[in-house]
Tab-separated table of C-alpha atoms and ligand atoms in Angstrom:
chain	number	residue	atom	x	y	z
A	1	MET	CA	-42.140	-24.985	33.169
A	2	ASN	CA	-41.150	-21.802	34.961
A	3	LEU	CA	-42.716	-18.452	34.216
A	4	LEU	CA	-39.852	-17.256	32.072
A	5	ALA	CA	-39.953	-20.331	29.855
A	6	CYS	CA	-43.718	-19.962	29.674
A	7	ASP	CA	-43.335	-16.415	28.443
A	8	ARG	CA	-40.830	-17.558	25.839
A	9	TRP	CA	-43.199	-20.226	24.535
A	10	SER	CA	-46.089	-17.794	24.434
A	11	ARG	CA	-44.036	-15.813	21.948
A	12	LEU	CA	-42.633	-18.773	20.052
A	13	VAL	CA	-45.835	-20.742	19.491
A	14	PRO	CA	-47.714	-18.154	17.401
A	15	ALA	CA	-44.562	-17.631	15.377
A	16	ILE	CA	-44.201	-21.367	14.742
A	17	LEU	CA	-47.889	-21.618	13.791
A	18	ALA	CA	-47.554	-18.709	11.378
A	19	PHE	CA	-44.583	-20.429	9.794
A	20	ALA	CA	-46.380	-23.772	9.552
A	21	ILE	CA	-49.147	-22.250	7.478
A	22	GLY	CA	-46.628	-20.512	5.279
A	23	VAL	CA	-47.678	-16.953	5.960
A	24	ILE	CA	-44.704	-15.048	7.284
A	25	PRO	CA	-41.109	-15.786	8.115
A	26	VAL	CA	-40.590	-16.719	11.743
A	27	ARG	CA	-38.638	-14.558	14.072
A	28	ALA	CA	-38.569	-15.759	17.639
A	29	ALA	CA	-38.600	-12.196	19.010
A	30	ASP	CA	-35.496	-11.619	21.104
A	31	ASP	CA	-34.895	-15.308	21.787
A	32	VAL	CA	-31.549	-16.905	21.257
A	33	ILE	CA	-31.581	-19.572	18.550
A	34	ALA	CA	-28.884	-22.260	18.321
A	35	LEU	CA	-28.586	-23.947	14.926
A	36	LYS	CA	-26.758	-27.269	14.944
A	37	ALA	CA	-25.720	-29.586	12.120
A	38	ALA	CA	-23.172	-32.314	11.452
A	39	ARG	CA	-21.014	-29.896	9.408
A	40	LEU	CA	-20.438	-26.189	8.903
A	41	PHE	CA	-18.949	-24.147	6.045
A	42	ASP	CA	-18.118	-20.597	7.139
A	43	GLY	CA	-17.804	-19.082	3.631
A	44	LYS	CA	-14.051	-18.481	3.869
A	45	SER	CA	-12.249	-21.628	5.049
A	46	LYS	CA	-10.781	-24.306	2.792
A	47	SER	CA	-12.781	-27.080	4.443
A	48	LEU	CA	-15.873	-27.797	6.500
A	49	VAL	CA	-15.760	-28.264	10.276
A	50	PRO	CA	-17.658	-31.032	12.110
A	51	ASN	CA	-20.400	-30.440	14.689
A	52	GLY	CA	-21.304	-26.979	13.438
A	53	VAL	CA	-23.124	-24.582	15.734
A	54	VAL	CA	-24.363	-21.056	15.026
A	55	ILE	CA	-25.849	-18.968	17.824
A	56	VAL	CA	-28.249	-16.279	16.602
A	57	GLN	CA	-29.757	-13.385	18.518
A	58	ASP	CA	-32.084	-10.922	16.816
A	59	ASP	CA	-30.692	-10.468	13.304
A	60	LYS	CA	-27.044	-11.291	14.077
A	61	ILE	CA	-24.689	-14.208	14.597
A	62	VAL	CA	-23.363	-13.979	18.165
A	63	ASP	CA	-21.215	-17.123	18.116
A	64	VAL	CA	-20.247	-19.756	15.568
A	65	GLY	CA	-17.911	-22.714	15.166
A	66	SER	CA	-17.377	-26.375	15.896
A	67	ASN	CA	-18.832	-27.661	19.193
A	68	VAL	CA	-19.655	-24.134	20.412
A	69	VAL	CA	-21.344	-24.161	23.843
A	70	VAL	CA	-25.087	-23.569	23.501
A	71	PRO	CA	-26.561	-21.088	26.041
A	72	GLY	CA	-29.053	-22.742	28.404
A	73	ASP	CA	-31.969	-20.546	27.330
A	74	ALA	CA	-31.420	-21.037	23.596
A	75	HIS	CA	-34.083	-22.476	21.332
A	76	VAL	CA	-32.123	-25.338	19.731
A	77	ILE	CA	-32.810	-26.341	16.123
A	78	ASP	CA	-30.842	-29.500	15.333
A	79	LEU	CA	-30.721	-29.984	11.557
A	80	GLY	CA	-28.978	-33.373	11.780
A	81	ASP	CA	-26.815	-34.806	8.984
A	82	ALA	CA	-26.596	-31.512	7.152
A	83	THR	CA	-24.206	-28.661	6.397
A	84	LEU	CA	-24.744	-25.134	7.685
A	85	ALA	CA	-23.500	-22.403	5.352
A	86	PRO	CA	-23.860	-18.674	4.784
A	87	GLY	CA	-26.890	-17.784	2.639
A	88	PHE	CA	-25.936	-18.083	-1.023
A	89	MET	CA	-25.539	-14.942	-3.130
A	90	ASP	CA	-26.262	-14.765	-6.862
A	91	ALA	CA	-24.392	-11.983	-8.669
A	92	HIS	CA	-26.646	-12.043	-11.725
A	93	THR	CA	-30.417	-12.324	-11.577
A	94	HIS	CA	-33.434	-10.579	-13.120
A	95	LEU	CA	-36.142	-11.202	-10.512
A	96	THR	CA	-38.681	-8.976	-12.240
A	97	LEU	CA	-38.506	-10.911	-15.499
A	98	ASP	CA	-38.953	-14.400	-16.918
A	99	TYR	CA	-37.613	-15.423	-20.320
A	100	SER	CA	-37.650	-19.153	-19.689
A	101	GLY	CA	-40.491	-20.035	-22.071
A	102	ASP	CA	-41.100	-19.558	-25.778
A	103	TYR	CA	-39.236	-16.464	-26.989
A	104	ASN	CA	-41.893	-15.207	-29.383
A	105	VAL	CA	-44.749	-15.778	-26.944
A	106	ARG	CA	-42.783	-13.691	-24.478
A	107	ARG	CA	-42.303	-10.906	-27.007
A	108	LEU	CA	-46.044	-10.735	-27.613
A	109	LYS	CA	-46.787	-10.681	-23.901
A	110	GLU	CA	-44.251	-7.904	-23.543
A	111	LEU	CA	-46.719	-5.754	-25.425
A	112	ASP	CA	-49.916	-6.658	-23.607
A	113	LEU	CA	-49.129	-7.502	-19.991
A	114	ASN	CA	-49.528	-4.628	-17.570
A	115	VAL	CA	-46.319	-3.742	-15.718
A	116	SER	CA	-48.190	-3.736	-12.392
A	117	GLU	CA	-49.160	-7.348	-13.010
A	118	GLN	CA	-45.558	-8.205	-13.775
A	119	ALA	CA	-44.493	-6.600	-10.503
A	120	ILE	CA	-46.882	-8.905	-8.648
A	121	ILE	CA	-45.528	-11.929	-10.533
A	122	ALA	CA	-42.011	-10.802	-9.550
A	123	THR	CA	-42.877	-11.287	-5.872
A	124	ALA	CA	-43.231	-15.023	-6.585
A	125	HIS	CA	-39.804	-15.036	-8.271
A	126	ALA	CA	-38.337	-13.374	-5.183
A	127	ARG	CA	-39.869	-15.978	-2.885
A	128	ALA	CA	-38.686	-18.900	-5.026
A	129	THR	CA	-35.149	-17.477	-4.991
A	130	VAL	CA	-34.840	-17.023	-1.240
A	131	GLU	CA	-36.499	-20.388	-0.565
A	132	ALA	CA	-33.743	-21.966	-2.689
A	133	GLY	CA	-31.186	-20.568	-0.231
A	134	PHE	CA	-30.226	-17.341	-2.028
A	135	THR	CA	-30.477	-14.652	0.623
A	136	THR	CA	-28.812	-11.902	-1.458
A	137	VAL	CA	-28.879	-11.187	-5.192
A	138	ARG	CA	-27.468	-8.575	-7.489
A	139	ASP	CA	-30.347	-7.897	-9.860
A	140	LEU	CA	-28.761	-6.811	-13.106
A	141	GLY	CA	-31.376	-5.129	-15.216
A	142	SER	CA	-35.124	-4.674	-15.176
A	143	ARG	CA	-36.974	-2.879	-17.928
A	144	PHE	CA	-40.303	-3.125	-19.677
A	145	VAL	CA	-40.555	-1.795	-23.203
A	146	GLY	CA	-42.533	1.444	-23.342
A	147	SER	CA	-42.626	1.710	-19.524
A	148	ARG	CA	-40.812	4.034	-17.150
A	149	GLU	CA	-41.427	1.839	-14.095
A	150	PHE	CA	-38.613	0.819	-11.749
A	151	VAL	CA	-40.036	-2.535	-10.684
A	152	ASP	CA	-36.712	-3.816	-9.298
A	153	VAL	CA	-36.447	-0.809	-6.968
A	154	ALA	CA	-40.032	-1.359	-5.800
A	155	LEU	CA	-39.392	-5.062	-5.219
A	156	ARG	CA	-36.164	-4.393	-3.289
A	157	ASN	CA	-37.885	-1.815	-1.108
A	158	SER	CA	-40.886	-4.061	-0.443
A	159	ILE	CA	-38.569	-6.891	0.612
A	160	ASN	CA	-36.593	-4.536	2.869
A	161	LYS	CA	-39.834	-3.370	4.493
A	162	GLY	CA	-40.966	-6.962	5.114
A	163	VAL	CA	-43.985	-6.650	2.810
A	164	VAL	CA	-42.645	-9.288	0.396
A	165	VAL	CA	-40.548	-12.380	1.204
A	166	GLY	CA	-37.394	-12.405	-0.878
A	167	PRO	CA	-33.636	-12.022	-0.960
A	168	ARG	CA	-31.754	-8.834	-0.177
A	169	MET	CA	-31.450	-7.137	-3.577
A	170	LEU	CA	-28.833	-4.848	-5.051
A	171	VAL	CA	-30.559	-3.515	-8.150
A	172	ALA	CA	-29.241	-2.051	-11.397
A	173	THR	CA	-32.489	-0.522	-12.772
A	174	LYS	CA	-32.441	-0.211	-16.593
A	175	GLY	CA	-28.986	-1.302	-17.641
A	176	ILE	CA	-27.004	1.004	-19.942
A	177	GLY	CA	-26.323	0.231	-23.603
A	178	ALA	CA	-26.035	1.610	-27.121
A	179	THR	CA	-28.746	2.419	-29.643
A	180	GLY	CA	-29.540	-0.853	-31.411
A	181	GLY	CA	-27.471	-2.800	-28.893
A	182	HIS	CA	-28.289	-5.686	-26.585
A	183	PHE	CA	-30.195	-3.458	-24.127
A	184	ASP	CA	-32.166	-1.386	-26.654
A	185	PRO	CA	-35.746	-2.358	-25.728
A	186	THR	CA	-37.093	-1.380	-29.152
A	187	SER	CA	-34.643	-3.481	-31.192
A	188	GLY	CA	-36.415	-5.925	-33.455
A	189	PHE	CA	-39.714	-4.024	-33.380
A	190	ARG	CA	-40.903	-1.849	-36.303
A	191	ASP	CA	-39.224	1.573	-36.212
A	192	PHE	CA	-41.018	4.134	-34.039
A	193	LEU	CA	-43.607	1.579	-32.933
A	194	PHE	CA	-43.248	3.094	-29.464
A	195	GLY	CA	-43.354	6.704	-30.722
A	196	ARG	CA	-39.771	7.707	-29.984
A	197	GLU	CA	-36.220	6.426	-29.877
A	198	PRO	CA	-35.161	5.379	-26.372
A	199	ASP	CA	-32.785	7.759	-24.563
A	200	TYR	CA	-30.695	7.911	-21.383
A	201	THR	CA	-33.866	7.617	-19.275
A	202	ASP	CA	-34.231	4.148	-20.822
A	203	GLY	CA	-30.520	3.468	-20.322
A	204	ILE	CA	-29.767	4.021	-24.016
A	205	ILE	CA	-26.740	6.205	-24.678
A	206	ASP	CA	-24.636	7.329	-27.644
A	207	SER	CA	-21.901	9.452	-26.094
A	208	PRO	CA	-19.820	9.763	-22.923
A	209	ASP	CA	-22.071	12.637	-21.794
A	210	ASP	CA	-25.133	10.420	-22.249
A	211	ALA	CA	-23.334	7.743	-20.236
A	212	ARG	CA	-22.895	10.091	-17.272
A	213	LYS	CA	-26.505	11.257	-17.511
A	214	ALA	CA	-27.731	7.657	-17.547
A	215	VAL	CA	-25.657	6.705	-14.492
A	216	ARG	CA	-26.849	9.791	-12.588
A	217	PHE	CA	-30.470	9.157	-13.598
A	218	GLU	CA	-30.325	5.528	-12.474
A	219	VAL	CA	-28.674	6.315	-9.149
A	220	LYS	CA	-31.230	9.094	-8.603
A	221	ASN	CA	-33.973	6.498	-9.071
A	222	GLY	CA	-32.508	3.901	-6.718
A	223	ALA	CA	-29.759	1.918	-8.474
A	224	ASP	CA	-27.300	0.172	-6.103
A	225	VAL	CA	-25.056	-1.081	-8.903
A	226	ILE	CA	-24.607	-0.038	-12.533
A	227	LYS	CA	-24.990	-2.524	-15.370
A	228	ALA	CA	-23.868	-1.843	-18.920
A	229	ALA	CA	-23.908	-3.961	-22.079
A	230	VAL	CA	-20.526	-3.530	-23.737
A	231	SER	CA	-20.957	-6.305	-26.298
A	232	GLY	CA	-23.769	-8.011	-28.143
A	233	GLY	CA	-25.842	-10.765	-26.551
A	234	VAL	CA	-27.586	-14.045	-27.243
A	235	LEU	CA	-31.222	-13.142	-26.627
A	236	SER	CA	-31.372	-9.905	-28.659
A	237	LEU	CA	-32.596	-9.940	-32.252
A	238	THR	CA	-30.580	-7.313	-34.086
A	239	ASP	CA	-26.963	-7.615	-32.927
A	240	GLU	CA	-24.060	-10.015	-33.218
A	241	VAL	CA	-23.196	-11.773	-29.990
A	242	ASP	CA	-19.565	-10.671	-29.651
A	243	THR	CA	-19.349	-7.213	-31.280
A	244	PRO	CA	-18.305	-4.246	-29.124
A	245	GLN	CA	-21.285	-1.951	-28.413
A	246	LEU	CA	-19.928	0.885	-26.298
A	247	THR	CA	-16.846	2.896	-27.210
A	248	PRO	CA	-13.896	2.960	-24.797
A	249	ALA	CA	-14.764	6.613	-24.049
A	250	GLU	CA	-18.372	5.684	-23.219
A	251	MET	CA	-17.213	2.816	-20.971
A	252	ALA	CA	-14.729	5.093	-19.224
A	253	ALA	CA	-17.514	7.608	-18.558
A	254	VAL	CA	-19.848	4.913	-17.179
A	255	VAL	CA	-17.136	3.600	-14.841
A	256	ASP	CA	-15.854	7.006	-13.724
A	257	GLU	CA	-19.309	8.378	-12.944
A	258	SER	CA	-20.397	5.153	-11.188
A	259	HIS	CA	-17.274	4.951	-9.056
A	260	ARG	CA	-17.535	8.648	-8.131
A	261	LEU	CA	-21.020	7.789	-6.807
A	262	ARG	CA	-19.554	4.692	-5.054
A	263	LYS	CA	-21.404	2.218	-7.264
A	264	LYS	CA	-19.794	-0.835	-8.804
A	265	VAL	CA	-20.043	-1.576	-12.516
A	266	ALA	CA	-21.057	-4.959	-13.926
A	267	VAL	CA	-20.845	-5.361	-17.675
A	268	HIS	CA	-22.681	-7.771	-19.912
A	269	CYS	CA	-19.925	-8.909	-22.259
A	270	HIS	CA	-19.480	-11.954	-24.485
A	271	GLY	CA	-16.787	-10.649	-26.867
A	272	ASP	CA	-13.055	-10.496	-26.261
A	273	GLN	CA	-12.418	-7.004	-27.659
A	274	ALA	CA	-15.212	-5.500	-25.566
A	275	ALA	CA	-13.851	-7.330	-22.499
A	276	ARG	CA	-10.356	-5.895	-23.031
A	277	GLU	CA	-11.765	-2.385	-23.363
A	278	ALA	CA	-14.026	-2.824	-20.327
A	279	ILE	CA	-11.159	-4.093	-18.163
A	280	GLU	CA	-9.102	-1.091	-19.274
A	281	ALA	CA	-12.019	1.195	-18.339
A	282	GLY	CA	-11.963	-0.279	-14.800
A	283	VAL	CA	-15.191	-2.303	-14.538
A	284	ASP	CA	-15.722	-4.476	-11.454
A	285	SER	CA	-17.145	-7.596	-13.088
A	286	ILE	CA	-17.528	-9.135	-16.525
A	287	GLU	CA	-20.805	-11.018	-16.940
A	288	HIS	CA	-20.889	-14.117	-19.222
A	289	GLY	CA	-17.457	-13.677	-20.896
A	290	SER	CA	-18.095	-16.479	-23.409
A	291	PHE	CA	-15.378	-15.581	-25.940
A	292	VAL	CA	-12.811	-14.053	-23.586
A	293	LYS	CA	-9.307	-15.252	-24.442
A	294	PRO	CA	-6.622	-16.387	-21.972
A	295	GLU	CA	-4.565	-13.152	-22.347
A	296	THR	CA	-7.662	-11.131	-21.478
A	297	LEU	CA	-8.430	-13.423	-18.536
A	298	THR	CA	-4.895	-12.802	-17.302
A	299	ARG	CA	-5.560	-9.053	-17.421
A	300	MET	CA	-8.728	-9.631	-15.396
A	301	LYS	CA	-6.792	-11.567	-12.791
A	302	ASN	CA	-4.107	-8.889	-12.589
A	303	LYS	CA	-6.651	-6.104	-12.153
A	304	GLY	CA	-8.879	-8.086	-9.747
A	305	VAL	CA	-11.886	-8.006	-12.094
A	306	PHE	CA	-14.465	-10.690	-11.268
A	307	LEU	CA	-15.897	-13.086	-13.862
A	308	THR	CA	-19.584	-13.974	-13.463
A	309	PRO	CA	-19.900	-16.999	-15.762
A	310	THR	CA	-23.735	-17.549	-15.850
A	311	LEU	CA	-23.273	-21.147	-17.051
A	312	MET	CA	-26.901	-21.957	-16.243
A	313	ALA	CA	-28.187	-19.477	-18.835
A	314	THR	CA	-26.346	-21.148	-21.706
A	315	GLU	CA	-27.253	-24.565	-20.345
A	316	TRP	CA	-30.957	-23.720	-20.306
A	317	ILE	CA	-31.026	-22.142	-23.769
A	318	MET	CA	-29.134	-25.096	-25.290
A	319	SER	CA	-31.611	-27.540	-23.718
A	320	LYS	CA	-34.604	-25.602	-25.130
A	321	LEU	CA	-33.253	-24.426	-28.481
A	322	GLU	CA	-36.624	-24.926	-30.182
A	323	ASN	CA	-37.995	-22.070	-28.025
A	324	TYR	CA	-35.793	-19.506	-29.797
A	325	PRO	CA	-35.737	-18.007	-33.335
A	326	SER	CA	-33.038	-19.459	-35.587
A	327	ALA	CA	-30.840	-16.318	-35.448
A	328	LEU	CA	-30.682	-16.640	-31.669
A	329	GLN	CA	-30.060	-20.389	-31.862
A	330	ALA	CA	-26.928	-19.722	-33.900
A	331	LYS	CA	-25.671	-17.156	-31.369
A	332	ALA	CA	-26.415	-19.493	-28.454
A	333	LYS	CA	-24.512	-22.347	-30.113
A	334	ALA	CA	-21.475	-20.144	-30.734
A	335	ALA	CA	-21.454	-18.871	-27.127
A	336	ALA	CA	-21.974	-22.366	-25.710
A	337	ALA	CA	-19.129	-23.787	-27.819
A	338	ALA	CA	-16.722	-21.161	-26.461
A	339	ARG	CA	-17.702	-20.746	-22.834
A	340	SER	CA	-16.561	-24.081	-21.356
A	341	ASP	CA	-12.952	-23.558	-22.445
A	342	MET	CA	-13.134	-19.947	-21.308
A	343	PHE	CA	-14.343	-21.022	-17.840
A	344	ARG	CA	-11.696	-23.758	-17.506
A	345	ASN	CA	-9.030	-21.209	-18.455
A	346	ALA	CA	-10.357	-18.695	-15.930
A	347	VAL	CA	-10.203	-21.289	-13.139
A	348	LYS	CA	-6.681	-22.348	-14.146
A	349	LEU	CA	-5.446	-18.759	-14.322
A	350	GLY	CA	-6.952	-17.895	-10.931
A	351	VAL	CA	-9.448	-15.252	-12.107
A	352	ARG	CA	-11.812	-14.324	-9.289
A	353	ILE	CA	-15.131	-16.030	-10.005
A	354	SER	CA	-18.410	-14.581	-8.779
A	355	PHE	CA	-21.253	-17.083	-8.644
A	356	GLY	CA	-23.973	-15.759	-10.954
A	357	THR	CA	-26.610	-17.451	-13.035
A	358	ASP	CA	-28.755	-15.055	-15.135
A	359	ALA	CA	-31.897	-16.369	-13.418
A	360	ALA	CA	-34.898	-15.353	-15.586
A	361	VAL	CA	-33.328	-17.020	-18.620
A	362	PHE	CA	-34.247	-20.198	-16.684
A	363	PRO	CA	-37.003	-20.477	-14.034
A	364	HIS	CA	-36.303	-18.631	-10.781
A	365	GLY	CA	-35.318	-20.868	-7.884
A	366	GLN	CA	-33.061	-23.179	-9.901
A	367	ASN	CA	-30.007	-20.979	-9.279
A	368	ALA	CA	-28.071	-23.649	-7.346
A	369	LYS	CA	-27.746	-25.828	-10.444
A	370	GLU	CA	-24.897	-23.485	-11.408
A	371	PHE	CA	-22.696	-25.115	-8.727
A	372	LYS	CA	-22.521	-28.478	-10.466
A	373	LEU	CA	-21.753	-26.840	-13.820
A	374	MET	CA	-18.846	-24.959	-12.217
A	375	VAL	CA	-17.473	-28.096	-10.559
A	376	ASP	CA	-17.864	-30.144	-13.764
A	377	LEU	CA	-15.691	-27.536	-15.513
A	378	GLY	CA	-12.835	-27.747	-13.050
A	379	MET	CA	-13.643	-25.654	-9.989
A	380	THR	CA	-13.292	-27.338	-6.594
A	381	PRO	CA	-16.544	-27.634	-4.614
A	382	VAL	CA	-15.192	-25.406	-1.820
A	383	ASP	CA	-14.131	-22.719	-4.298
A	384	ALA	CA	-17.567	-22.870	-5.906
A	385	LEU	CA	-19.186	-22.431	-2.467
A	386	LYS	CA	-16.865	-19.498	-1.689
A	387	SER	CA	-17.741	-17.842	-4.991
A	388	ALA	CA	-21.393	-17.792	-3.859
A	389	THR	CA	-20.646	-16.541	-0.342
A	390	ALA	CA	-17.570	-14.595	0.833
A	391	SER	CA	-16.350	-13.741	-2.704
A	392	ASN	CA	-19.705	-12.383	-3.806
A	393	ALA	CA	-20.028	-10.389	-0.586
A	394	GLU	CA	-16.746	-8.728	-1.500
A	395	LEU	CA	-17.838	-8.013	-5.078
A	396	PHE	CA	-21.168	-6.637	-3.824
A	397	GLY	CA	-19.356	-4.399	-1.323
A	398	ILE	CA	-21.222	-5.857	1.682
A	399	ALA	CA	-18.589	-8.195	3.125
A	400	GLN	CA	-18.603	-6.383	6.465
A	401	LYS	CA	-22.272	-7.371	6.924
A	402	THR	CA	-22.745	-10.777	5.304
A	403	GLY	CA	-21.251	-13.552	3.158
A	404	SER	CA	-19.690	-15.576	5.965
A	405	LEU	CA	-20.622	-17.180	9.264
A	406	GLU	CA	-18.756	-14.946	11.707
A	407	LYS	CA	-19.603	-13.207	14.960
A	408	GLY	CA	-21.364	-9.913	14.325
A	409	LYS	CA	-22.460	-10.732	10.767
A	410	LEU	CA	-26.123	-10.779	9.762
A	411	ALA	CA	-27.727	-14.165	10.421
A	412	ASP	CA	-28.179	-15.234	6.780
A	413	ILE	CA	-27.824	-18.988	7.223
A	414	ILE	CA	-28.867	-21.994	5.177
A	415	ALA	CA	-28.610	-25.760	5.557
A	416	MET	CA	-28.378	-28.492	2.950
A	417	PRO	CA	-28.389	-32.257	3.443
A	418	GLY	CA	-25.118	-34.196	3.624
A	419	ASP	CA	-21.785	-32.750	2.554
A	420	PRO	CA	-21.648	-30.428	-0.495
A	421	THR	CA	-17.894	-30.985	-0.864
A	422	THR	CA	-18.502	-34.657	-1.682
A	423	ASP	CA	-21.751	-34.083	-3.597
A	424	ILE	CA	-22.092	-30.519	-4.877
A	425	THR	CA	-25.717	-31.127	-5.889
A	426	ALA	CA	-26.575	-30.946	-2.165
A	427	THR	CA	-26.724	-27.190	-2.849
A	428	GLU	CA	-29.859	-27.874	-4.919
A	429	ARG	CA	-31.593	-29.383	-1.867
A	430	VAL	CA	-31.373	-26.533	0.650
A	431	PHE	CA	-34.095	-27.175	3.231
A	432	PHE	CA	-33.429	-24.510	5.868
A	433	VAL	CA	-33.201	-20.781	5.176
A	434	MET	CA	-32.751	-17.976	7.703
A	435	LYS	CA	-32.392	-14.361	6.605
A	436	GLU	CA	-31.431	-11.700	9.148
A	437	GLY	CA	-32.416	-14.062	11.971
A	438	LYS	CA	-35.858	-14.853	10.550
A	439	ILE	CA	-36.611	-18.428	9.518
A	440	ILE	CA	-38.020	-18.398	5.987
A	441	ARG	CA	-37.947	-22.138	5.492
A	442	ASN	CA	-37.333	-25.253	7.616
A	443	GLY	CA	-38.205	-28.384	5.675
A	444	PRO	CA	-40.209	-28.818	2.484
A	445	ILE	CA	-41.818	-25.705	1.046
A	446	VAL	CA	-45.272	-25.463	2.608
A	447	GLN	CA	-46.838	-23.139	0.114
A	448	GLN	CA	-45.622	-22.882	-3.452
A	449	ALA	CA	-46.563	-19.303	-4.240
A	450	THR	CA	-46.607	-19.799	-7.990
A	451	LYS	CA	-45.305	-21.998	-10.734
A	452	THR	CA	-42.074	-20.497	-11.962
A	453	THR	CA	-42.036	-22.744	-15.001
A	454	GLN	CA	-44.839	-20.895	-16.774
A	455	PRO	CA	-44.081	-19.555	-20.240
A	456	ALA	CA	-42.112	-16.335	-20.087
A	457	GLU	CA	-43.931	-13.131	-19.296
A	458	VAL	CA	-42.412	-9.815	-20.237
A	459	GLY	CA	-39.172	-7.928	-20.485
A	460	VAL	CA	-36.279	-7.434	-22.825
A	461	PRO	CA	-33.389	-9.783	-23.454
A	462	ALA	CA	-30.910	-10.287	-20.642
A	463	ASP	CA	-28.374	-12.815	-21.697
B	501	LIG	ZN1	-28.613	-11.087	-17.502
């Protein structure tokens, strides 16, 4: 071993040891890493290529393709009969929350669990998500009734600083909605239990002027993306699932103010009327879309509005109906009965689909189960993979940095066993995760930070 190699190993070995005991993600200093696998999906192409190679230096991809020549000094990681892919991106998560258990237990905990404790629990959700191969998420709403904390902003910043292991987050803070609507955190509680009606500082608005104030307030406090609830939802106690909840003038104000500040707008929307009005207002994505009709889907396609279907959320609620009050069960059944046809229509009509799950409605880390649901409802495996990579990067506005395996992009790279185009459930078995050149996982998870299947903790309805 020459001196140079010796020096390289002296830097690599402590890093490998640290990884083995599950402490910190590995970054082999300024070494060149060559990742090899039997196949590679670049995020954009229609098919996989054989003998995939990605060359990584620092936080970037410096070369990528089939049978790329590996530099002599590279540290080679051969992942075998696997597929390399860009890190997955989920357009709809709530990493600070967990609604996956009993609904009423969660509502009680909402009133007694300290928000600081919930922030600590959220770090485990972040780890579970990135370990599942999701290196970027759009986190669409984080609020705690009676609290002014911005836990999603704190979590994003802590991840960016390397204090917490998790995905890159684009956060929405409170989410904007109407008094008594899906996002009103006091809905369903006795009137004035919390001493006052929520206002724009809680994301609750009742006029176009309020809408602008709420957007400005959220951006001031760290929002990367704006979320609004334009129709009712499943997991809220006092509304109907498909009624419109913001006026066209309020929606127009939300979109105009957000776009002036160069923020995209994602809207929670199950109902068709609300979807039509939101599309007219110029939103960037419709979340859920359960009851959206073919004519409305055609308008979405024509205007380039993304659909984030969140099939996993409905799937989870329907499999655990006994966990929800009867009023919510009825709403869930109605949404579930409509959404499969809606999704098939969207695929047929060529609406742009953004992979998004509503993680928090189900336990964090199970995001990849959405892929099979999409494929079962008519999407091709490659299109499903694209929706979670290059397409989402475009929706998120970060396509110049990530979302595909290309020279100069950030080294967000995952590997899954076998070929996901012949068995889409391979996406559920990601075993290698690199984010910005740092290896977060290579093989089975060494240290499970927490159980993510515990009964739900705190927060207000998301779905
Ligand atoms: Zn949600």
